[in-house]
Amino acid sequence: MFGHMKAQPMLTLETSLPEPAIAALVTIAENTQPVRWIELLGSILLFVSVQGDPVSGAFYVFDRKTST
């Protein structure tokens, strides 16, 4: 459906708590704002968009087990 996707680590934290992870991911994704996040047992999915651009968007996955 989406074609080939490639993932690479962007950060490693010392915690697996959602708030620091979301803050760090938003900082990495400059000029974006969080739209929604979904907390799962092993990961957090963060969806961001550029304010004022309705067709923009990206998502990030935070692995809670490795804090990556």
XYZ file of C-alpha atoms in Angstrom:
68
model
C 0.000 0.000 0.000
C 2.746 2.494 0.947
C 5.627 0.924 -0.903
C 9.093 0.398 0.516
C 9.775 2.068 3.860
C 13.133 2.442 5.534
C 13.718 3.226 9.197
C 16.833 4.466 10.908
C 17.490 5.417 14.540
C 17.396 9.166 15.213
C 17.832 9.334 18.984
C 18.360 7.306 22.120
C 17.004 8.397 25.476
C 17.637 7.240 29.029
C 13.909 6.780 29.655
C 10.972 5.063 28.016
C 8.388 7.512 29.393
C 6.131 9.111 26.763
C 6.539 12.814 27.639
C 10.345 13.053 27.205
C 10.192 10.864 24.099
C 7.536 13.032 22.449
C 9.374 16.236 23.383
C 12.624 14.897 21.917
C 10.953 13.751 18.692
C 9.188 17.102 18.220
C 12.533 18.854 18.709
C 14.133 16.681 16.025
C 11.238 17.288 13.628
C 11.805 21.048 13.374
C 8.877 23.358 12.581
C 6.304 20.673 13.284
C 3.596 20.250 15.829
C 2.341 16.974 17.273
C -1.068 16.074 15.906
C -1.610 12.809 17.752
C 0.324 10.079 19.456
C -0.597 6.517 20.185
C 0.953 4.760 23.154
C 1.426 1.022 22.824
C 3.139 -1.363 25.234
C 6.340 -1.532 23.232
C 6.282 1.722 21.293
C 4.879 5.191 20.795
C 3.695 6.399 17.401
C 3.945 10.172 16.988
C 2.199 11.951 14.114
C 3.332 15.504 13.287
C 2.494 18.137 10.692
C 3.723 21.577 9.686
C 1.416 24.271 11.023
C -0.544 25.898 8.202
C 0.250 23.152 5.668
C -2.693 20.723 5.614
C -0.982 18.258 3.259
C 2.189 17.891 5.317
C 2.789 15.083 7.724
C 5.208 12.544 9.084
C 5.236 9.894 11.745
C 7.894 8.691 14.126
C 8.140 5.471 16.107
C 9.741 5.400 19.542
C 10.759 1.898 20.676
C 10.148 1.789 24.417
C 12.181 -1.381 24.903
C 15.421 0.114 23.582
C 14.516 3.807 24.212
C 15.370 4.480 20.558
